[in-house]
JSON list of C-alpha atoms in Angstrom, two decimals:
[
{"chain": "A", "resi": 34, "resn": "MET", "atom": "CA", "xyz": [33.84, -24.51, 12.19]},
{"chain": "A", "resi": 35, "resn": "THR", "atom": "CA", "xyz": [35.27, -22.91, 8.97]},
{"chain": "A", "resi": 36, "resn": "PRO", "atom": "CA", "xyz": [33.61, -19.78, 7.86]},
{"chain": "A", "resi": 37, "resn": "TYR", "atom": "CA", "xyz": [31.22, -20.26, 4.89]},
{"chain": "A", "resi": 38, "resn": "TYR", "atom": "CA", "xyz": [31.26, -16.42, 4.21]},
{"chain": "A", "resi": 39, "resn": "SER", "atom": "CA", "xyz": [33.08, -13.52, 5.91]},
{"chain": "A", "resi": 40, "resn": "ASP", "atom": "CA", "xyz": [33.68, -9.79, 5.07]},
{"chain": "A", "resi": 41, "resn": "ASP", "atom": "CA", "xyz": [34.40, -6.80, 7.25]},
{"chain": "A", "resi": 42, "resn": "TYR", "atom": "CA", "xyz": [31.25, -6.85, 9.29]},
{"chain": "A", "resi": 43, "resn": "VAL", "atom": "CA", "xyz": [29.81, -10.63, 9.18]},
{"chain": "A", "resi": 44, "resn": "THR", "atom": "CA", "xyz": [31.05, -14.17, 9.72]},
{"chain": "A", "resi": 45, "resn": "LEU", "atom": "CA", "xyz": [28.63, -16.90, 8.58]},
{"chain": "A", "resi": 46, "resn": "TYR", "atom": "CA", "xyz": [29.16, -20.47, 9.44]},
{"chain": "A", "resi": 47, "resn": "HIS", "atom": "CA", "xyz": [27.64, -23.56, 8.14]},
{"chain": "A", "resi": 48, "resn": "GLY", "atom": "CA", "xyz": [26.87, -26.14, 10.67]},
{"chain": "A", "resi": 49, "resn": "ASP", "atom": "CA", "xyz": [25.28, -27.00, 14.01]},
{"chain": "A", "resi": 50, "resn": "CYS", "atom": "CA", "xyz": [25.19, -23.82, 16.11]},
{"chain": "A", "resi": 51, "resn": "ARG", "atom": "CA", "xyz": [25.64, -25.98, 19.32]},
{"chain": "A", "resi": 52, "resn": "GLU", "atom": "CA", "xyz": [29.19, -26.64, 18.08]},
{"chain": "A", "resi": 53, "resn": "LEU", "atom": "CA", "xyz": [29.99, -22.85, 17.83]},
{"chain": "A", "resi": 54, "resn": "ASP", "atom": "CA", "xyz": [32.87, -22.04, 20.11]},
{"chain": "A", "resi": 55, "resn": "GLU", "atom": "CA", "xyz": [32.91, -18.08, 19.19]},
{"chain": "A", "resi": 56, "resn": "LEU", "atom": "CA", "xyz": [30.57, -16.74, 21.97]},
{"chain": "A", "resi": 57, "resn": "ARG", "atom": "CA", "xyz": [33.10, -14.64, 23.79]},
{"chain": "A", "resi": 58, "resn": "GLY", "atom": "CA", "xyz": [32.75, -10.87, 22.85]},
{"chain": "A", "resi": 59, "resn": "VAL", "atom": "CA", "xyz": [29.11, -11.30, 21.75]},
{"chain": "A", "resi": 60, "resn": "ALA", "atom": "CA", "xyz": [26.84, -8.32, 23.01]},
{"chain": "A", "resi": 61, "resn": "VAL", "atom": "CA", "xyz": [23.44, -9.64, 21.87]},
{"chain": "A", "resi": 62, "resn": "MET", "atom": "CA", "xyz": [21.70, -12.70, 20.46]},
{"chain": "A", "resi": 63, "resn": "LEU", "atom": "CA", "xyz": [18.91, -11.90, 18.02]},
{"chain": "A", "resi": 64, "resn": "THR", "atom": "CA", "xyz": [17.62, -15.05, 16.60]},
{"chain": "A", "resi": 65, "resn": "ASP", "atom": "CA", "xyz": [14.54, -16.85, 14.94]},
{"chain": "A", "resi": 66, "resn": "PRO", "atom": "CA", "xyz": [14.96, -20.54, 15.94]},
{"chain": "A", "resi": 67, "resn": "PRO", "atom": "CA", "xyz": [12.87, -23.37, 15.10]},
{"chain": "A", "resi": 68, "resn": "TYR", "atom": "CA", "xyz": [9.52, -22.80, 17.19]},
{"chain": "A", "resi": 69, "resn": "GLY", "atom": "CA", "xyz": [9.08, -26.67, 17.65]},
{"chain": "A", "resi": 70, "resn": "ILE", "atom": "CA", "xyz": [5.76, -26.77, 15.96]},
{"chain": "A", "resi": 71, "resn": "ASP", "atom": "CA", "xyz": [6.69, -29.24, 13.38]},
{"chain": "A", "resi": 72, "resn": "TYR", "atom": "CA", "xyz": [5.51, -26.77, 10.85]},
{"chain": "A", "resi": 73, "resn": "ALA", "atom": "CA", "xyz": [4.76, -27.92, 7.12]},
{"chain": "A", "resi": 74, "resn": "SER", "atom": "CA", "xyz": [3.63, -25.37, 4.74]},
{"chain": "A", "resi": 75, "resn": "GLY", "atom": "CA", "xyz": [0.60, -26.05, 2.75]},
{"chain": "A", "resi": 76, "resn": "MET", "atom": "CA", "xyz": [1.88, -23.74, 0.00]},
{"chain": "A", "resi": 77, "resn": "ASP", "atom": "CA", "xyz": [3.01, -24.94, -3.49]},
{"chain": "A", "resi": 78, "resn": "GLY", "atom": "CA", "xyz": [6.23, -23.68, -4.74]},
{"chain": "A", "resi": 79, "resn": "SER", "atom": "CA", "xyz": [10.01, -23.68, -4.62]},
{"chain": "A", "resi": 80, "resn": "LEU", "atom": "CA", "xyz": [10.51, -23.29, -0.92]},
{"chain": "A", "resi": 81, "resn": "PRO", "atom": "CA", "xyz": [11.03, -26.28, 1.37]},
{"chain": "A", "resi": 82, "resn": "ARG", "atom": "CA", "xyz": [7.90, -27.06, 3.31]},
{"chain": "A", "resi": 83, "resn": "SER", "atom": "CA", "xyz": [9.82, -27.17, 6.77]},
{"chain": "A", "resi": 84, "resn": "ILE", "atom": "CA", "xyz": [12.95, -26.54, 8.51]},
{"chain": "A", "resi": 85, "resn": "ALA", "atom": "CA", "xyz": [15.41, -28.49, 10.36]},
{"chain": "A", "resi": 86, "resn": "GLY", "atom": "CA", "xyz": [15.15, -29.10, 14.17]},
{"chain": "A", "resi": 87, "resn": "ASP", "atom": "CA", "xyz": [11.43, -28.13, 14.47]},
{"chain": "A", "resi": 88, "resn": "LYS", "atom": "CA", "xyz": [9.94, -31.21, 16.21]},
{"chain": "A", "resi": 89, "resn": "ASP", "atom": "CA", "xyz": [10.42, -29.42, 19.48]},
{"chain": "A", "resi": 90, "resn": "THR", "atom": "CA", "xyz": [12.00, -26.68, 21.31]},
{"chain": "A", "resi": 91, "resn": "SER", "atom": "CA", "xyz": [14.97, -28.55, 22.34]},
{"chain": "A", "resi": 92, "resn": "VAL", "atom": "CA", "xyz": [17.46, -26.94, 19.94]},
{"chain": "A", "resi": 93, "resn": "ARG", "atom": "CA", "xyz": [16.26, -23.40, 20.92]},
{"chain": "A", "resi": 94, "resn": "ASP", "atom": "CA", "xyz": [16.77, -24.25, 24.61]},
{"chain": "A", "resi": 95, "resn": "GLU", "atom": "CA", "xyz": [20.10, -25.71, 24.34]},
{"chain": "A", "resi": 96, "resn": "MET", "atom": "CA", "xyz": [21.44, -22.72, 22.22]},
{"chain": "A", "resi": 97, "resn": "ILE", "atom": "CA", "xyz": [19.98, -20.41, 24.95]},
{"chain": "A", "resi": 98, "resn": "GLU", "atom": "CA", "xyz": [21.57, -22.34, 27.59]},
{"chain": "A", "resi": 99, "resn": "LEU", "atom": "CA", "xyz": [25.18, -22.16, 25.71]},
{"chain": "A", "resi": 100, "resn": "TYR", "atom": "CA", "xyz": [24.64, -18.50, 25.23]},
{"chain": "A", "resi": 101, "resn": "GLY", "atom": "CA", "xyz": [24.10, -17.86, 28.79]},
{"chain": "A", "resi": 102, "resn": "ASP", "atom": "CA", "xyz": [22.37, -14.97, 30.70]},
{"chain": "A", "resi": 103, "resn": "GLY", "atom": "CA", "xyz": [23.27, -12.07, 28.20]},
{"chain": "A", "resi": 104, "resn": "PRO", "atom": "CA", "xyz": [20.68, -9.95, 26.41]},
{"chain": "A", "resi": 105, "resn": "ALA", "atom": "CA", "xyz": [18.74, -11.94, 23.85]},
{"chain": "A", "resi": 106, "resn": "LEU", "atom": "CA", "xyz": [15.84, -11.35, 21.54]},
{"chain": "A", "resi": 107, "resn": "VAL", "atom": "CA", "xyz": [14.23, -14.74, 20.40]},
{"chain": "A", "resi": 108, "resn": "PHE", "atom": "CA", "xyz": [11.25, -15.22, 18.19]},
{"chain": "A", "resi": 109, "resn": "GLY", "atom": "CA", "xyz": [8.60, -17.70, 19.17]},
{"chain": "A", "resi": 110, "resn": "THR", "atom": "CA", "xyz": [4.87, -18.72, 19.42]},
{"chain": "A", "resi": 111, "resn": "TRP", "atom": "CA", "xyz": [2.34, -19.14, 22.07]},
{"chain": "A", "resi": 112, "resn": "ARG", "atom": "CA", "xyz": [1.85, -22.69, 21.08]},
{"chain": "A", "resi": 113, "resn": "ARG", "atom": "CA", "xyz": [5.02, -23.68, 22.73]},
{"chain": "A", "resi": 114, "resn": "PRO", "atom": "CA", "xyz": [6.51, -22.93, 26.29]},
{"chain": "A", "resi": 115, "resn": "ARG", "atom": "CA", "xyz": [8.54, -19.72, 26.33]},
{"chain": "A", "resi": 116, "resn": "PRO", "atom": "CA", "xyz": [12.04, -19.71, 27.11]},
{"chain": "A", "resi": 117, "resn": "ALA", "atom": "CA", "xyz": [12.50, -20.15, 31.04]},
{"chain": "A", "resi": 118, "resn": "ALA", "atom": "CA", "xyz": [14.35, -16.71, 31.37]},
{"chain": "A", "resi": 119, "resn": "THR", "atom": "CA", "xyz": [11.85, -14.74, 29.55]},
{"chain": "A", "resi": 120, "resn": "ARG", "atom": "CA", "xyz": [11.44, -11.34, 31.12]},
{"chain": "A", "resi": 121, "resn": "MET", "atom": "CA", "xyz": [9.05, -9.69, 28.61]},
{"chain": "A", "resi": 122, "resn": "VAL", "atom": "CA", "xyz": [6.97, -10.57, 25.35]},
{"chain": "A", "resi": 123, "resn": "LEU", "atom": "CA", "xyz": [7.11, -8.31, 22.56]},
{"chain": "A", "resi": 124, "resn": "VAL", "atom": "CA", "xyz": [4.29, -8.69, 19.97]},
{"chain": "A", "resi": 125, "resn": "TRP", "atom": "CA", "xyz": [5.13, -8.52, 16.49]},
{"chain": "A", "resi": 126, "resn": "ASP", "atom": "CA", "xyz": [2.01, -7.19, 14.59]},
{"chain": "A", "resi": 127, "resn": "THR", "atom": "CA", "xyz": [1.99, -8.65, 11.02]},
{"chain": "A", "resi": 128, "resn": "ARG", "atom": "CA", "xyz": [-0.89, -6.29, 9.89]},
{"chain": "A", "resi": 129, "resn": "GLY", "atom": "CA", "xyz": [-3.22, -9.26, 9.28]},
{"chain": "A", "resi": 130, "resn": "ALA", "atom": "CA", "xyz": [-1.06, -11.12, 6.86]},
{"chain": "A", "resi": 131, "resn": "LEU", "atom": "CA", "xyz": [0.23, -14.38, 8.72]},
{"chain": "A", "resi": 132, "resn": "GLY", "atom": "CA", "xyz": [-1.34, -17.45, 7.19]},
{"chain": "A", "resi": 133, "resn": "MET", "atom": "CA", "xyz": [-4.78, -18.88, 7.73]},
{"chain": "A", "resi": 134, "resn": "GLY", "atom": "CA", "xyz": [-4.65, -20.55, 11.17]},
{"chain": "A", "resi": 135, "resn": "ASP", "atom": "CA", "xyz": [-7.45, -22.46, 12.50]},
{"chain": "A", "resi": 136, "resn": "LEU", "atom": "CA", "xyz": [-10.38, -22.36, 9.95]},
{"chain": "A", "resi": 137, "resn": "SER", "atom": "CA", "xyz": [-12.96, -23.51, 12.61]},
{"chain": "A", "resi": 138, "resn": "LEU", "atom": "CA", "xyz": [-12.48, -20.14, 14.46]},
{"chain": "A", "resi": 139, "resn": "PRO", "atom": "CA", "xyz": [-13.69, -16.64, 13.20]},
{"chain": "A", "resi": 140, "resn": "TRP", "atom": "CA", "xyz": [-10.13, -15.15, 13.53]},
{"chain": "A", "resi": 141, "resn": "LYS", "atom": "CA", "xyz": [-6.93, -15.47, 11.77]},
{"chain": "A", "resi": 142, "resn": "PRO", "atom": "CA", "xyz": [-3.31, -15.09, 13.38]},
{"chain": "A", "resi": 143, "resn": "SER", "atom": "CA", "xyz": [-1.83, -11.54, 12.81]},
{"chain": "A", "resi": 144, "resn": "HIS", "atom": "CA", "xyz": [1.14, -11.61, 15.41]},
{"chain": "A", "resi": 145, "resn": "GLN", "atom": "CA", "xyz": [4.11, -13.52, 16.67]},
{"chain": "A", "resi": 146, "resn": "GLU", "atom": "CA", "xyz": [6.08, -13.33, 19.95]},
{"chain": "A", "resi": 147, "resn": "ILE", "atom": "CA", "xyz": [9.59, -12.11, 20.41]},
{"chain": "A", "resi": 148, "resn": "TYR", "atom": "CA", "xyz": [10.91, -13.08, 23.77]},
{"chain": "A", "resi": 149, "resn": "VAL", "atom": "CA", "xyz": [13.19, -10.58, 25.80]},
{"chain": "A", "resi": 150, "resn": "LEU", "atom": "CA", "xyz": [15.85, -12.33, 27.99]},
{"chain": "A", "resi": 151, "resn": "GLY", "atom": "CA", "xyz": [18.67, -10.78, 29.73]},
{"chain": "A", "resi": 152, "resn": "ALA", "atom": "CA", "xyz": [19.60, -7.15, 30.60]},
{"chain": "A", "resi": 153, "resn": "GLY", "atom": "CA", "xyz": [21.46, -4.31, 28.78]},
{"chain": "A", "resi": 154, "resn": "PHE", "atom": "CA", "xyz": [18.65, -3.12, 26.26]},
{"chain": "A", "resi": 155, "resn": "THR", "atom": "CA", "xyz": [18.88, 0.65, 25.67]},
{"chain": "A", "resi": 156, "resn": "GLY", "atom": "CA", "xyz": [17.03, 3.42, 23.92]},
{"chain": "A", "resi": 157, "resn": "PRO", "atom": "CA", "xyz": [13.65, 5.19, 24.85]},
{"chain": "A", "resi": 158, "resn": "ARG", "atom": "CA", "xyz": [10.76, 3.18, 26.25]},
{"chain": "A", "resi": 159, "resn": "THR", "atom": "CA", "xyz": [8.23, 2.55, 23.28]},
{"chain": "A", "resi": 160, "resn": "SER", "atom": "CA", "xyz": [5.32, 0.14, 22.86]},
{"chain": "A", "resi": 161, "resn": "ASP", "atom": "CA", "xyz": [5.79, -3.70, 23.18]},
{"chain": "A", "resi": 162, "resn": "VAL", "atom": "CA", "xyz": [3.58, -3.98, 19.97]},
{"chain": "A", "resi": 163, "resn": "LEU", "atom": "CA", "xyz": [5.76, -3.61, 16.92]},
{"chain": "A", "resi": 164, "resn": "SER", "atom": "CA", "xyz": [3.77, -3.09, 13.75]},
{"chain": "A", "resi": 165, "resn": "PHE", "atom": "CA", "xyz": [5.79, -4.22, 10.62]},
{"chain": "A", "resi": 166, "resn": "PRO", "atom": "CA", "xyz": [4.36, -5.99, 7.46]},
{"chain": "A", "resi": 167, "resn": "PRO", "atom": "CA", "xyz": [5.82, -9.62, 6.70]},
{"chain": "A", "resi": 168, "resn": "VAL", "atom": "CA", "xyz": [7.77, -10.71, 3.76]},
{"chain": "A", "resi": 169, "resn": "GLN", "atom": "CA", "xyz": [5.72, -11.75, 0.64]},
{"chain": "A", "resi": 170, "resn": "SER", "atom": "CA", "xyz": [4.37, -15.32, 1.28]},
{"chain": "A", "resi": 171, "resn": "MET", "atom": "CA", "xyz": [5.49, -16.85, -1.89]},
{"chain": "A", "resi": 172, "resn": "ALA", "atom": "CA", "xyz": [8.93, -17.63, -3.49]},
{"chain": "A", "resi": 173, "resn": "ALA", "atom": "CA", "xyz": [7.43, -16.07, -6.73]},
{"chain": "A", "resi": 174, "resn": "ASN", "atom": "CA", "xyz": [7.16, -12.77, -4.92]},
{"chain": "A", "resi": 175, "resn": "GLY", "atom": "CA", "xyz": [10.64, -12.90, -3.65]},
{"chain": "A", "resi": 176, "resn": "ARG", "atom": "CA", "xyz": [10.64, -14.89, -0.47]},
{"chain": "A", "resi": 177, "resn": "VAL", "atom": "CA", "xyz": [13.77, -16.85, 0.00]},
{"chain": "A", "resi": 178, "resn": "HIS", "atom": "CA", "xyz": [12.92, -18.82, 3.28]},
{"chain": "A", "resi": 179, "resn": "PRO", "atom": "CA", "xyz": [9.74, -20.38, 4.66]},
{"chain": "A", "resi": 180, "resn": "HIS", "atom": "CA", "xyz": [9.94, -18.38, 8.01]},
{"chain": "A", "resi": 181, "resn": "GLU", "atom": "CA", "xyz": [11.22, -14.91, 6.85]},
{"chain": "A", "resi": 182, "resn": "LYS", "atom": "CA", "xyz": [11.43, -11.99, 9.09]},
{"chain": "A", "resi": 183, "resn": "PRO", "atom": "CA", "xyz": [11.72, -8.55, 7.56]},
{"chain": "A", "resi": 184, "resn": "VAL", "atom": "CA", "xyz": [14.89, -6.84, 7.82]},
{"chain": "A", "resi": 185, "resn": "ASP", "atom": "CA", "xyz": [13.38, -3.41, 8.81]},
{"chain": "A", "resi": 186, "resn": "LEU", "atom": "CA", "xyz": [11.71, -5.27, 12.08]},
{"chain": "A", "resi": 187, "resn": "LEU", "atom": "CA", "xyz": [15.16, -6.79, 12.91]},
{"chain": "A", "resi": 188, "resn": "MET", "atom": "CA", "xyz": [17.02, -3.48, 12.40]},
{"chain": "A", "resi": 189, "resn": "HIS", "atom": "CA", "xyz": [14.36, -1.80, 14.64]},
{"chain": "A", "resi": 190, "resn": "LEU", "atom": "CA", "xyz": [15.23, -4.46, 17.39]},
{"chain": "A", "resi": 191, "resn": "LEU", "atom": "CA", "xyz": [18.80, -4.00, 17.06]},
{"chain": "A", "resi": 192, "resn": "THR", "atom": "CA", "xyz": [18.54, -0.13, 17.91]},
{"chain": "A", "resi": 193, "resn": "LYS", "atom": "CA", "xyz": [17.34, -1.27, 21.24]},
{"chain": "A", "resi": 194, "resn": "CYS", "atom": "CA", "xyz": [20.25, -3.83, 22.03]},
{"chain": "A", "resi": 195, "resn": "PRO", "atom": "CA", "xyz": [23.63, -3.01, 23.37]},
{"chain": "A", "resi": 196, "resn": "ASP", "atom": "CA", "xyz": [26.65, -2.03, 21.17]},
{"chain": "A", "resi": 197, "resn": "GLY", "atom": "CA", "xyz": [28.94, -4.88, 20.02]},
{"chain": "A", "resi": 198, "resn": "ALA", "atom": "CA", "xyz": [28.63, -8.11, 17.99]},
{"chain": "A", "resi": 199, "resn": "VAL", "atom": "CA", "xyz": [25.36, -9.62, 17.07]},
{"chain": "A", "resi": 200, "resn": "LEU", "atom": "CA", "xyz": [24.93, -13.45, 17.31]},
{"chain": "A", "resi": 201, "resn": "ASP", "atom": "CA", "xyz": [22.28, -15.25, 15.11]},
{"chain": "A", "resi": 202, "resn": "PRO", "atom": "CA", "xyz": [22.71, -19.02, 15.56]},
{"chain": "A", "resi": 203, "resn": "PHE", "atom": "CA", "xyz": [19.82, -19.95, 13.29]},
{"chain": "A", "resi": 204, "resn": "ALA", "atom": "CA", "xyz": [20.66, -17.45, 10.62]},
{"chain": "A", "resi": 205, "resn": "GLY", "atom": "CA", "xyz": [18.34, -19.01, 7.90]},
{"chain": "A", "resi": 206, "resn": "SER", "atom": "CA", "xyz": [18.97, -16.69, 4.72]},
{"chain": "A", "resi": 207, "resn": "GLY", "atom": "CA", "xyz": [20.57, -14.23, 6.70]},
{"chain": "A", "resi": 208, "resn": "SER", "atom": "CA", "xyz": [18.12, -11.47, 7.79]},
{"chain": "A", "resi": 209, "resn": "THR", "atom": "CA", "xyz": [19.62, -10.63, 11.12]},
{"chain": "A", "resi": 210, "resn": "LEU", "atom": "CA", "xyz": [23.02, -10.53, 9.60]},
{"chain": "A", "resi": 211, "resn": "VAL", "atom": "CA", "xyz": [21.96, -8.18, 6.86]},
{"chain": "A", "resi": 212, "resn": "ALA", "atom": "CA", "xyz": [20.27, -5.99, 9.32]},
{"chain": "A", "resi": 213, "resn": "ALA", "atom": "CA", "xyz": [23.30, -5.91, 11.52]},
{"chain": "A", "resi": 214, "resn": "LYS", "atom": "CA", "xyz": [25.51, -4.94, 8.52]},
{"chain": "A", "resi": 215, "resn": "ASN", "atom": "CA", "xyz": [23.07, -2.29, 7.49]},
{"chain": "A", "resi": 216, "resn": "LEU", "atom": "CA", "xyz": [23.60, -0.73, 10.93]},
{"chain": "A", "resi": 217, "resn": "GLY", "atom": "CA", "xyz": [27.46, -1.07, 10.71]},
{"chain": "A", "resi": 218, "resn": "ARG", "atom": "CA", "xyz": [27.53, -3.74, 13.29]},
{"chain": "A", "resi": 219, "resn": "ARG", "atom": "CA", "xyz": [29.67, -7.00, 13.39]},
{"chain": "A", "resi": 220, "resn": "ALA", "atom": "CA", "xyz": [27.67, -10.12, 13.43]},
{"chain": "A", "resi": 221, "resn": "ILE", "atom": "CA", "xyz": [28.25, -13.88, 13.75]},
{"chain": "A", "resi": 222, "resn": "GLY", "atom": "CA", "xyz": [25.77, -16.36, 12.13]},
{"chain": "A", "resi": 223, "resn": "VAL", "atom": "CA", "xyz": [25.36, -20.24, 12.02]},
{"chain": "A", "resi": 224, "resn": "GLU", "atom": "CA", "xyz": [23.10, -21.97, 9.56]},
{"chain": "A", "resi": 225, "resn": "ILE", "atom": "CA", "xyz": [22.65, -25.90, 9.48]},
{"chain": "A", "resi": 226, "resn": "ASP", "atom": "CA", "xyz": [21.11, -25.96, 5.85]},
{"chain": "A", "resi": 227, "resn": "GLU", "atom": "CA", "xyz": [23.70, -25.05, 3.24]},
{"chain": "A", "resi": 228, "resn": "ARG", "atom": "CA", "xyz": [21.23, -23.98, 0.86]},
{"chain": "A", "resi": 229, "resn": "TYR", "atom": "CA", "xyz": [20.37, -20.98, 3.12]},
{"chain": "A", "resi": 230, "resn": "CYS", "atom": "CA", "xyz": [23.95, -20.32, 3.63]},
{"chain": "A", "resi": 231, "resn": "GLU", "atom": "CA", "xyz": [24.41, -19.92, 0.04]},
{"chain": "A", "resi": 232, "resn": "THR", "atom": "CA", "xyz": [21.48, -17.27, -0.16]},
{"chain": "A", "resi": 233, "resn": "ALA", "atom": "CA", "xyz": [22.58, -15.43, 2.90]},
{"chain": "A", "resi": 234, "resn": "ALA", "atom": "CA", "xyz": [26.21, -15.14, 1.64]},
{"chain": "A", "resi": 235, "resn": "ARG", "atom": "CA", "xyz": [24.74, -13.85, -2.02]},
{"chain": "A", "resi": 236, "resn": "ARG", "atom": "CA", "xyz": [22.64, -11.22, 0.10]},
{"chain": "A", "resi": 237, "resn": "LEU", "atom": "CA", "xyz": [25.58, -10.15, 2.36]},
{"chain": "A", "resi": 238, "resn": "SER", "atom": "CA", "xyz": [27.87, -9.87, -0.68]},
{"chain": "A", "resi": 239, "resn": "GLN", "atom": "CA", "xyz": [25.66, -7.24, -2.32]},
{"chain": "A", "resi": 240, "resn": "GLY", "atom": "CA", "xyz": [26.48, -4.69, 0.27]},
{"chain": "A", "resi": 241, "resn": "VAL", "atom": "CA", "xyz": [24.48, -2.86, 2.91]},
{"chain": "A", "resi": 242, "resn": "LEU", "atom": "CA", "xyz": [20.96, -1.23, 2.80]},
{"chain": "A", "resi": 243, "resn": "ASP", "atom": "CA", "xyz": [19.24, -4.59, 1.97]},
{"chain": "A", "resi": 244, "resn": "PHE", "atom": "CA", "xyz": [15.65, -4.07, 3.47]},
{"chain": "A", "resi": 245, "resn": "GLY", "atom": "CA", "xyz": [14.30, -7.35, 2.12]},
{"chain": "A", "resi": 246, "resn": "GLY", "atom": "CA", "xyz": [12.87, -9.97, 4.32]},
{"chain": "A", "resi": 247, "resn": "SER", "atom": "CA", "xyz": [14.91, -12.83, 5.83]},
{"chain": "A", "resi": 248, "resn": "ALA", "atom": "CA", "xyz": [14.75, -15.50, 8.52]}
]
């Protein structure tokens, strides 16, 4: 692949992550892949209603297999099988702000799962429940991807990861890459949708300390 964007910290590729041959030297994978739920947003607005590869978990699972048994943090949902090598599940508490869910039930969704794979994580032992507000839900409020994750959550996760290059094979609008750059870490990202490559490149070119949301 030819880099779509590159600076002293980050290299971003436009293409299919399963074709990436730059896996040697990667210290950790932190990624928010398609969950396999065939999600279609009911929100009106300028953002796409769905993302590529979300029909099932095959793209996620193929990439995990290609990556190998190194340390990884992978976002997901209880509605689909977890990766086979999952050692622990972290709960991202979204503070009650995560869609409507099944309207026939008297509860609404307020969390997402993060799967811990591999070994080598560091830092003090803290709770497996991580409370961070999500990104605003509408493009008019600054959202740039239908499945954005907050950069401060991703930075927190990276503080528990071994030193070295960070891989995000489903880079979306570049949040993991921004989080890594904010921490002075090298990062490699791949995104299949060029519109999000453009967004990620724009965010990364603005420098560090971007605490906005991202996928």
